[in-house]
PDB file of C-alpha atoms in Angstrom:
ATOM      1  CA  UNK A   1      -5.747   3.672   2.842  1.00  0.00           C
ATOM      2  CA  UNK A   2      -2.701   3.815   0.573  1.00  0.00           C
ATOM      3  CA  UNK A   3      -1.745   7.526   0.404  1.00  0.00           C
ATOM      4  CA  UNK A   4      -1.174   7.094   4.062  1.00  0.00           C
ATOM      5  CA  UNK A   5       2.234   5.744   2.592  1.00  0.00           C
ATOM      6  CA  UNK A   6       4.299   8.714   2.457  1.00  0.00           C
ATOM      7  CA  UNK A   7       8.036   9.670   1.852  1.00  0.00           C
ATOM      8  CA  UNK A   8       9.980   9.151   5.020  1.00  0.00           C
ATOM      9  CA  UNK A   9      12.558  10.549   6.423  1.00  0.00           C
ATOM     10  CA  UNK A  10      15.568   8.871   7.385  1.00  0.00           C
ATOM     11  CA  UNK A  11      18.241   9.184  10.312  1.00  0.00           C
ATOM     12  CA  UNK A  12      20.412   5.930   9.613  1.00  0.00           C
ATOM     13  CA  UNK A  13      22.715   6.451   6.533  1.00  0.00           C
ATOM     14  CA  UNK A  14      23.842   2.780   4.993  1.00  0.00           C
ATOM     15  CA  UNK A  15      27.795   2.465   4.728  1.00  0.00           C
ATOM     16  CA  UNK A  16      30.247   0.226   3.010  1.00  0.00           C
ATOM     17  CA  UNK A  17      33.199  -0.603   3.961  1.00  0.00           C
ATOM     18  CA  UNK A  18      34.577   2.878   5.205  1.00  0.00           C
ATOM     19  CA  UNK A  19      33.192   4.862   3.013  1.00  0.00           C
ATOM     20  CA  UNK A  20      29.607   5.575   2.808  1.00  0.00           C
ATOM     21  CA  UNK A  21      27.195   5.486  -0.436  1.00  0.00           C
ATOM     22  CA  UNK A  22      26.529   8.117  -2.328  1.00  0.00           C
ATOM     23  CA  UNK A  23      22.792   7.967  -2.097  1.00  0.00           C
ATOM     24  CA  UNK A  24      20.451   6.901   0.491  1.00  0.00           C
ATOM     25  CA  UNK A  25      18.803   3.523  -0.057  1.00  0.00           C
ATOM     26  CA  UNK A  26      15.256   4.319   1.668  1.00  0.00           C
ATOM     27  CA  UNK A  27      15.265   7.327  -0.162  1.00  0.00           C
ATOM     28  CA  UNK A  28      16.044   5.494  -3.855  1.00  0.00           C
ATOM     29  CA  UNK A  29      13.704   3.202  -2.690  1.00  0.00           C
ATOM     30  CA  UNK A  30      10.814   4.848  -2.262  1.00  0.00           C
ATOM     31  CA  UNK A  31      11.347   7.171  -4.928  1.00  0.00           C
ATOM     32  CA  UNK A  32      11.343   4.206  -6.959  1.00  0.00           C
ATOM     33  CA  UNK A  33       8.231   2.890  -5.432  1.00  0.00           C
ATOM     34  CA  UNK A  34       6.258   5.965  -6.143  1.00  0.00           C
ATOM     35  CA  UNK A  35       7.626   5.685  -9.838  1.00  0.00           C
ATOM     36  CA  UNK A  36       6.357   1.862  -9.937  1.00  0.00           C
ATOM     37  CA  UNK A  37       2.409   3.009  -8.233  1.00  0.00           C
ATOM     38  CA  UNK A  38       2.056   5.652 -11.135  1.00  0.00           C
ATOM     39  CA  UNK A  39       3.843   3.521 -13.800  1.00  0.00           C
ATOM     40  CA  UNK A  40       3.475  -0.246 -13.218  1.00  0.00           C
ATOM     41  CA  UNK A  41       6.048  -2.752 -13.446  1.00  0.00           C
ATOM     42  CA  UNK A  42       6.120  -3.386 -17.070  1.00  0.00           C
ATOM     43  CA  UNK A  43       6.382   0.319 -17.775  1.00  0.00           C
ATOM     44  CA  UNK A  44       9.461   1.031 -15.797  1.00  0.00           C
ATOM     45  CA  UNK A  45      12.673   0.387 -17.157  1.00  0.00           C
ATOM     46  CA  UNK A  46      16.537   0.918 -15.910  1.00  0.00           C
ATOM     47  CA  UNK A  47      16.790   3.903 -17.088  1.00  0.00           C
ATOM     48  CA  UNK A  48      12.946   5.588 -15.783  1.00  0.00           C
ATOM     49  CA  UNK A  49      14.374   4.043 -12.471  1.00  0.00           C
ATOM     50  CA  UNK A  50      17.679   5.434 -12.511  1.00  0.00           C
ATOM     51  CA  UNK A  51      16.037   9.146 -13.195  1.00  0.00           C
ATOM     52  CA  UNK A  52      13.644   8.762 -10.121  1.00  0.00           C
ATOM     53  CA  UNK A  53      15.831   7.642  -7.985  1.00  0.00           C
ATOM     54  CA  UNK A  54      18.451  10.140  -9.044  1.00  0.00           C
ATOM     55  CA  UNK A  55      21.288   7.316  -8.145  1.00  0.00           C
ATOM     56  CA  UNK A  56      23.922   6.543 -11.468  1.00  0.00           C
ATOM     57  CA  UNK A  57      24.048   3.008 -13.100  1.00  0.00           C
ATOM     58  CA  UNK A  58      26.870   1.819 -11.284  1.00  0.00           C
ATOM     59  CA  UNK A  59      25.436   2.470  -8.162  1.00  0.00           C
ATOM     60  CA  UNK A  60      22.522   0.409  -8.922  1.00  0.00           C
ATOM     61  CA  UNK A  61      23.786  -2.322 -10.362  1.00  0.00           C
ATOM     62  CA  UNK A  62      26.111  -2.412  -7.061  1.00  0.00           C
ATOM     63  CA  UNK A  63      22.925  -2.417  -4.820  1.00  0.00           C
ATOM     64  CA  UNK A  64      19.536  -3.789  -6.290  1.00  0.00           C
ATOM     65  CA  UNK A  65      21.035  -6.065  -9.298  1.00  0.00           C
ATOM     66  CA  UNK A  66      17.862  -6.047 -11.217  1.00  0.00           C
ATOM     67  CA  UNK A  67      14.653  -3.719 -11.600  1.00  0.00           C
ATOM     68  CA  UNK A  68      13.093  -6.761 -10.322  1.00  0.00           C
ATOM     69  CA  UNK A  69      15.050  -6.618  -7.291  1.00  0.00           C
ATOM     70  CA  UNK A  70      14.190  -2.734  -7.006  1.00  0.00           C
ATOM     71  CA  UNK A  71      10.374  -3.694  -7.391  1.00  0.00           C
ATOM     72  CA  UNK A  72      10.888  -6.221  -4.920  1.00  0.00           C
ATOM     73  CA  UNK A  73      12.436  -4.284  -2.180  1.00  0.00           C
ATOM     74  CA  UNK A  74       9.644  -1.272  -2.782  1.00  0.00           C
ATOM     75  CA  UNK A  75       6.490  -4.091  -2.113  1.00  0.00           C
ATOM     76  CA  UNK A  76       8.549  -4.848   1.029  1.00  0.00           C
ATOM     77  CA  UNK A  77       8.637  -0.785   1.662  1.00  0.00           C
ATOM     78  CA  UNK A  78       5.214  -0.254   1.174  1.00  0.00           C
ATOM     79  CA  UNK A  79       4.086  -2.905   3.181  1.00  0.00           C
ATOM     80  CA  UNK A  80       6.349  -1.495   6.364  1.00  0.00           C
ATOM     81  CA  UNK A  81       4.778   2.184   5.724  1.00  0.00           C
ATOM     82  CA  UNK A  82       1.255   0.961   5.294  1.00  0.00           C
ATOM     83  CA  UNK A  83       1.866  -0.564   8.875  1.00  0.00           C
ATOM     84  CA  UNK A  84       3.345   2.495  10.712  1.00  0.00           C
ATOM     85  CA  UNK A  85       0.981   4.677   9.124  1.00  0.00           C
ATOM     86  CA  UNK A  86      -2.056   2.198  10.055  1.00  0.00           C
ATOM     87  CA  UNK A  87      -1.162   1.551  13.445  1.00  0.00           C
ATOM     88  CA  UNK A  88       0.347   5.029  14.084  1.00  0.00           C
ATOM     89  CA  UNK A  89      -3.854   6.240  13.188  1.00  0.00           C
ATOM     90  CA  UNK A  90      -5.643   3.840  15.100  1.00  0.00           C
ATOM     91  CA  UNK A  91      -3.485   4.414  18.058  1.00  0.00           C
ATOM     92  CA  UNK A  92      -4.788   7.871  17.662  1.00  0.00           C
ATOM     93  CA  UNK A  93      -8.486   7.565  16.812  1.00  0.00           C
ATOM     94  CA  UNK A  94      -9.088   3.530  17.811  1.00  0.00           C
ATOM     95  CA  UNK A  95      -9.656   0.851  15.281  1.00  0.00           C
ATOM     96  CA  UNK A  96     -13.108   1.489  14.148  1.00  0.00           C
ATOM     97  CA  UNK A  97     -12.413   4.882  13.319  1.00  0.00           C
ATOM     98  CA  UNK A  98      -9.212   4.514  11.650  1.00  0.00           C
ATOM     99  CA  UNK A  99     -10.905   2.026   9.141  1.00  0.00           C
ATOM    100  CA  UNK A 100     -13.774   4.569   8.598  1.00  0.00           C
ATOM    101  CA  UNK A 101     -10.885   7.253   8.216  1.00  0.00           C
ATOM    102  CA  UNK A 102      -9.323   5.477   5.411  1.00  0.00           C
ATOM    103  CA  UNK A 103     -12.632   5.999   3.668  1.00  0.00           C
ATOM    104  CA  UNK A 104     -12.891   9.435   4.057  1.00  0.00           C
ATOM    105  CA  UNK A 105      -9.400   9.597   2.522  1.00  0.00           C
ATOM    106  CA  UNK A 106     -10.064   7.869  -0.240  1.00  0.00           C
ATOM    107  CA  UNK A 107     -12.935   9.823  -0.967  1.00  0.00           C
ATOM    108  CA  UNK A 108     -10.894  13.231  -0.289  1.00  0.00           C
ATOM    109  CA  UNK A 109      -7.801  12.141  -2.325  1.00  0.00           C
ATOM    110  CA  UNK A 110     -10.187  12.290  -4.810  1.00  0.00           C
ATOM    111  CA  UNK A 111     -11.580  15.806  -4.671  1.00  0.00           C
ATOM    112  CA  UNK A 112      -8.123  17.075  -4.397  1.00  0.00           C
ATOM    113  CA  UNK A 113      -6.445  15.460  -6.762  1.00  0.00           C
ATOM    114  CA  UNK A 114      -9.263  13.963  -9.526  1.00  0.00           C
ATOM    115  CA  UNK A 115      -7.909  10.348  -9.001  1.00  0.00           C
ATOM    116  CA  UNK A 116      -7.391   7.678  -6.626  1.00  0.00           C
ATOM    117  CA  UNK A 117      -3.911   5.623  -6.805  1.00  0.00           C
ATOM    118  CA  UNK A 118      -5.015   2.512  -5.318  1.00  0.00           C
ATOM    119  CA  UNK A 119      -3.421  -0.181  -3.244  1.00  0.00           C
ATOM    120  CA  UNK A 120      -0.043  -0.884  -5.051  1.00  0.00           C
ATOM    121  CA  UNK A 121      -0.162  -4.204  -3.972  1.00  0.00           C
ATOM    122  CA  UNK A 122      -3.292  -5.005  -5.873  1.00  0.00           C
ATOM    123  CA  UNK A 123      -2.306  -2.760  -8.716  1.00  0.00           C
ATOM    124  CA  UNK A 124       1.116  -4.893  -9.217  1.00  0.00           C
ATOM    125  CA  UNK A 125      -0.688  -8.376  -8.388  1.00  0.00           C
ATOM    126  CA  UNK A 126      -3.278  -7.783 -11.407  1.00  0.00           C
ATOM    127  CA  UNK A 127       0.212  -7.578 -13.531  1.00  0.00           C
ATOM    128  CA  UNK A 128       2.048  -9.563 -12.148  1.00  0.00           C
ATOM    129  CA  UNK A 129       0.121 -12.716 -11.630  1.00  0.00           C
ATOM    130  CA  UNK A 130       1.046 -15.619 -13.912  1.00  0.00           C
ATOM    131  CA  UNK A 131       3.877 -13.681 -15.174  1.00  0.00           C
ATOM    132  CA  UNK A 132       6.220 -13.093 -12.464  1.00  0.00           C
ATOM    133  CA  UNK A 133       6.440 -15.736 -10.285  1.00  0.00           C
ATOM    134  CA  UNK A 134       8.467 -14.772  -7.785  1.00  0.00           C
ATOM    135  CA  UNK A 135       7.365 -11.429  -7.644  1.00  0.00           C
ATOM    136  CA  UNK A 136       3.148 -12.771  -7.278  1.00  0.00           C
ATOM    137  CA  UNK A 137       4.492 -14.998  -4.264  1.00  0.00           C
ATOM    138  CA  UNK A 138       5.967 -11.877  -2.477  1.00  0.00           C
ATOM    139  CA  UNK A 139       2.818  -9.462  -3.737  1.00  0.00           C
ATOM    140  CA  UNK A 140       0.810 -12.634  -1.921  1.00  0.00           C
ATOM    141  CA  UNK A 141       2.805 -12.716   1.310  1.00  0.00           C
ATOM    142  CA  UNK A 142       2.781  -8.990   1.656  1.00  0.00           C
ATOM    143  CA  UNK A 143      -1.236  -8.382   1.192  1.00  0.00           C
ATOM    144  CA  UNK A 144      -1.944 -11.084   3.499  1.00  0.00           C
ATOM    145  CA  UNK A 145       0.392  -9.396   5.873  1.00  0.00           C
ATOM    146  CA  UNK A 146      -2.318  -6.034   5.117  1.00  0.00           C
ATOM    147  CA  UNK A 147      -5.581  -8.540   5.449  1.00  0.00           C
ATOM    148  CA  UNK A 148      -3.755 -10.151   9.304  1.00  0.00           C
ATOM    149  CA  UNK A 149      -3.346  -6.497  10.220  1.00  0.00           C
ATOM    150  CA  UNK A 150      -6.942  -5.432   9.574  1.00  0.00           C
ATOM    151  CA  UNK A 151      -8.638  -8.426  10.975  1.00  0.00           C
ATOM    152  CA  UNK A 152      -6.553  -7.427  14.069  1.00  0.00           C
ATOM    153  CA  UNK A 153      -8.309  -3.935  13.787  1.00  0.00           C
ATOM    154  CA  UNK A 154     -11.797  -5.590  13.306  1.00  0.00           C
ATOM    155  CA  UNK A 155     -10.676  -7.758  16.620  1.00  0.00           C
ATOM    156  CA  UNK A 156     -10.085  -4.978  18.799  1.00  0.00           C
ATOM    157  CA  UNK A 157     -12.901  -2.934  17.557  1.00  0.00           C
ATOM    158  CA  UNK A 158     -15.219  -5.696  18.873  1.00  0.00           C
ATOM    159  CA  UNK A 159     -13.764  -6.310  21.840  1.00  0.00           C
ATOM    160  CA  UNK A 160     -13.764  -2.725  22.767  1.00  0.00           C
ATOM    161  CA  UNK A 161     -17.663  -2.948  21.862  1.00  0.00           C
ATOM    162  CA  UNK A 162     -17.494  -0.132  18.313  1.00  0.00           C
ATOM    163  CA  UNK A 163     -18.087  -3.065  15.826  1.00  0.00           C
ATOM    164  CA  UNK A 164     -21.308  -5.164  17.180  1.00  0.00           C
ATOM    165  CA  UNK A 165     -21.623  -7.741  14.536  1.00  0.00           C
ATOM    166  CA  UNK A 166     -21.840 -11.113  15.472  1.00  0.00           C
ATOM    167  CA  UNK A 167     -19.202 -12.613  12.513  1.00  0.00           C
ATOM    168  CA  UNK A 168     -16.118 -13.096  12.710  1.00  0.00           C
ATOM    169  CA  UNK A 169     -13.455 -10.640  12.830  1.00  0.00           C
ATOM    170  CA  UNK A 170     -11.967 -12.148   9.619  1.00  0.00           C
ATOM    171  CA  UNK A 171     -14.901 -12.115   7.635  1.00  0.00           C
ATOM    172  CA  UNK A 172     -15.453  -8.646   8.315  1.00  0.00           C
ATOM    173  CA  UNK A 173     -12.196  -7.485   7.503  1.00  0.00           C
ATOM    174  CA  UNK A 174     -12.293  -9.501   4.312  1.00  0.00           C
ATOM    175  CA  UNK A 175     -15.671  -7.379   3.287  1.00  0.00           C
ATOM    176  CA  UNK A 176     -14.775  -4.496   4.605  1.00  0.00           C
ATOM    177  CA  UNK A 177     -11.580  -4.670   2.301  1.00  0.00           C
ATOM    178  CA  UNK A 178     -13.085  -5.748  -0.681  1.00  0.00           C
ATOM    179  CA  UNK A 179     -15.658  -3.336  -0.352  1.00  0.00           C
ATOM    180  CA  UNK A 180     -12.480  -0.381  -0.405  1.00  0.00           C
ATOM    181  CA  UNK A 181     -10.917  -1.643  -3.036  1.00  0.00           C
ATOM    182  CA  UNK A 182     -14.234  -1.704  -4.579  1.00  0.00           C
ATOM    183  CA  UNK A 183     -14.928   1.838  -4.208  1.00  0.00           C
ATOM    184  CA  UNK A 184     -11.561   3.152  -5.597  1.00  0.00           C
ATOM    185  CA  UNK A 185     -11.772   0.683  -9.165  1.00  0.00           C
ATOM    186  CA  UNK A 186     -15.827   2.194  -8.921  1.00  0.00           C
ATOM    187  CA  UNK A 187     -13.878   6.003  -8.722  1.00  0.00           C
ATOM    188  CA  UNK A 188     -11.065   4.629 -11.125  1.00  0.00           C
ATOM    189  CA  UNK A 189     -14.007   3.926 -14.039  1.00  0.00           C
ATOM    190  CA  UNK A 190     -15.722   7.071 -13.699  1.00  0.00           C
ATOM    191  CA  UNK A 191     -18.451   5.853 -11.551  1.00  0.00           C
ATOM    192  CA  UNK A 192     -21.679   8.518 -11.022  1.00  0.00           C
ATOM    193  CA  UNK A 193     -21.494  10.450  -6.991  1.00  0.00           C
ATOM    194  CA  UNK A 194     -24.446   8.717  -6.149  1.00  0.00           C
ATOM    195  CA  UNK A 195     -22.547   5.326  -6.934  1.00  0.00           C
ATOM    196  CA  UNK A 196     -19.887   6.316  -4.486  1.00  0.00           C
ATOM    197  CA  UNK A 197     -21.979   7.589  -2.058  1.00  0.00           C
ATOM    198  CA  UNK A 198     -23.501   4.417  -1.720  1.00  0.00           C
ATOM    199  CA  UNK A 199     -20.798   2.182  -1.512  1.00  0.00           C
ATOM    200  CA  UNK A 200     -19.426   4.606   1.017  1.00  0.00           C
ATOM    201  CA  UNK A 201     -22.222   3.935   2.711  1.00  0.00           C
ATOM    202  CA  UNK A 202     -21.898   0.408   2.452  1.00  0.00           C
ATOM    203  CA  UNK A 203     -18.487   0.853   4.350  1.00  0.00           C
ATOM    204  CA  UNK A 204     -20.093   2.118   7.132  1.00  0.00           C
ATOM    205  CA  UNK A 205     -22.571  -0.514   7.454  1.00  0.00           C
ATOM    206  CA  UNK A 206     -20.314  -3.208   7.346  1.00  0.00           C
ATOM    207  CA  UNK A 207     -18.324  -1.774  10.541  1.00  0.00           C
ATOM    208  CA  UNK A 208     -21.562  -1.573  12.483  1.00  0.00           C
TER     209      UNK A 208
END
């Protein structure tokens, strides 16, 4: 699901006071937050951050404060895209298929580009938790936000009569996610085609 987060593009400049900033923020932002998914937390610094975002010290030290601010406001950014994109594709195709859709992209970023990123949430909760407090209480908030959305999906799905399983909607939802994220660490190790074909296939089954 999470190369459906893409660059966006922006109509609504921030200002100051009478005279407007030099850079876009959503556009630092999410530079920054494609910097952080390839990089990690702990392997950014100021000066990496600076260079993606192509915005000069002063600037942001004026804006974000901190690289933990920065990191902060991208989780927040990535969270809002994964929602637009999400619901923008099951308005589209319907709930069932949308979830089955994010498999197929998984499985396709992979052929095209020999890896799969992963969820950035999960990526920057496995370094973040224990360490950064305040930062593992946001990652939290913002990946239960994801799980809400997708038991909503599961929901509707049964209700419209595509998902005929007799559990919950939550417990679905909670499988069927695990059982992503499952597949892309599987791809992330090296895992045989057969491997992932299987747990593909155990994606499916779940969403009968």
């Amino acid at each position: 699901m999470y190369h459906l987060v893409y660059n966006a593009s922006m109509t609504n400049k921030t200002t100051t006071r009478g005279r407007p900033k030099a850079f876009d923020e959503t556009e630092a932002l999410t530079a920054a937050m494609h910097y952080f998914w390839e990089h990690g937390y702990d392997n950014t610094s100021v000066d990496n951050l600076l260079l993606a975002m192509g915005i000069k010290k002063s600037s942001f030290y004026a804006t974000f404060k901190s690289k933990e601010e920065v990191f902060s406001r991208c989780l927040a950014l990535y969270r809002e895209d994964m929602y637009k994109q999400l619901k923008a594709l099951k308005d589209k195709v319907g709930p069932k298929q949308a979830m089955l859709m994010l498999t197929d992209m998984t499985i396709k970023e992979l052929k095209d580009t020999g890896n799969v990123k992963g969820c950035l949430l999960i990526n920057s909760g496995k370094e973040c938790f224990n360490r950064y407090m305040d930062l593992s209480h946001q990652i939290k908030l913002e990946f239960n936000f994801v799980q809400d959305l997708f038991v909503e999906f599961v929901q509707e799905a049964k209700d419209l009569g595509e998902i005929h399983s007799n559990k919950e909607a939550h417990i679905i939802s909670g499988r069927y996610m695990n059982s992503l994220n499952g597949l892309v660490v599987t791809i992330q190790v090296g895992a045989t085609q057969e491997l992932i074909d299987d747990l593909v296939e155990s994606l499916k089954e779940i969403l009968e």
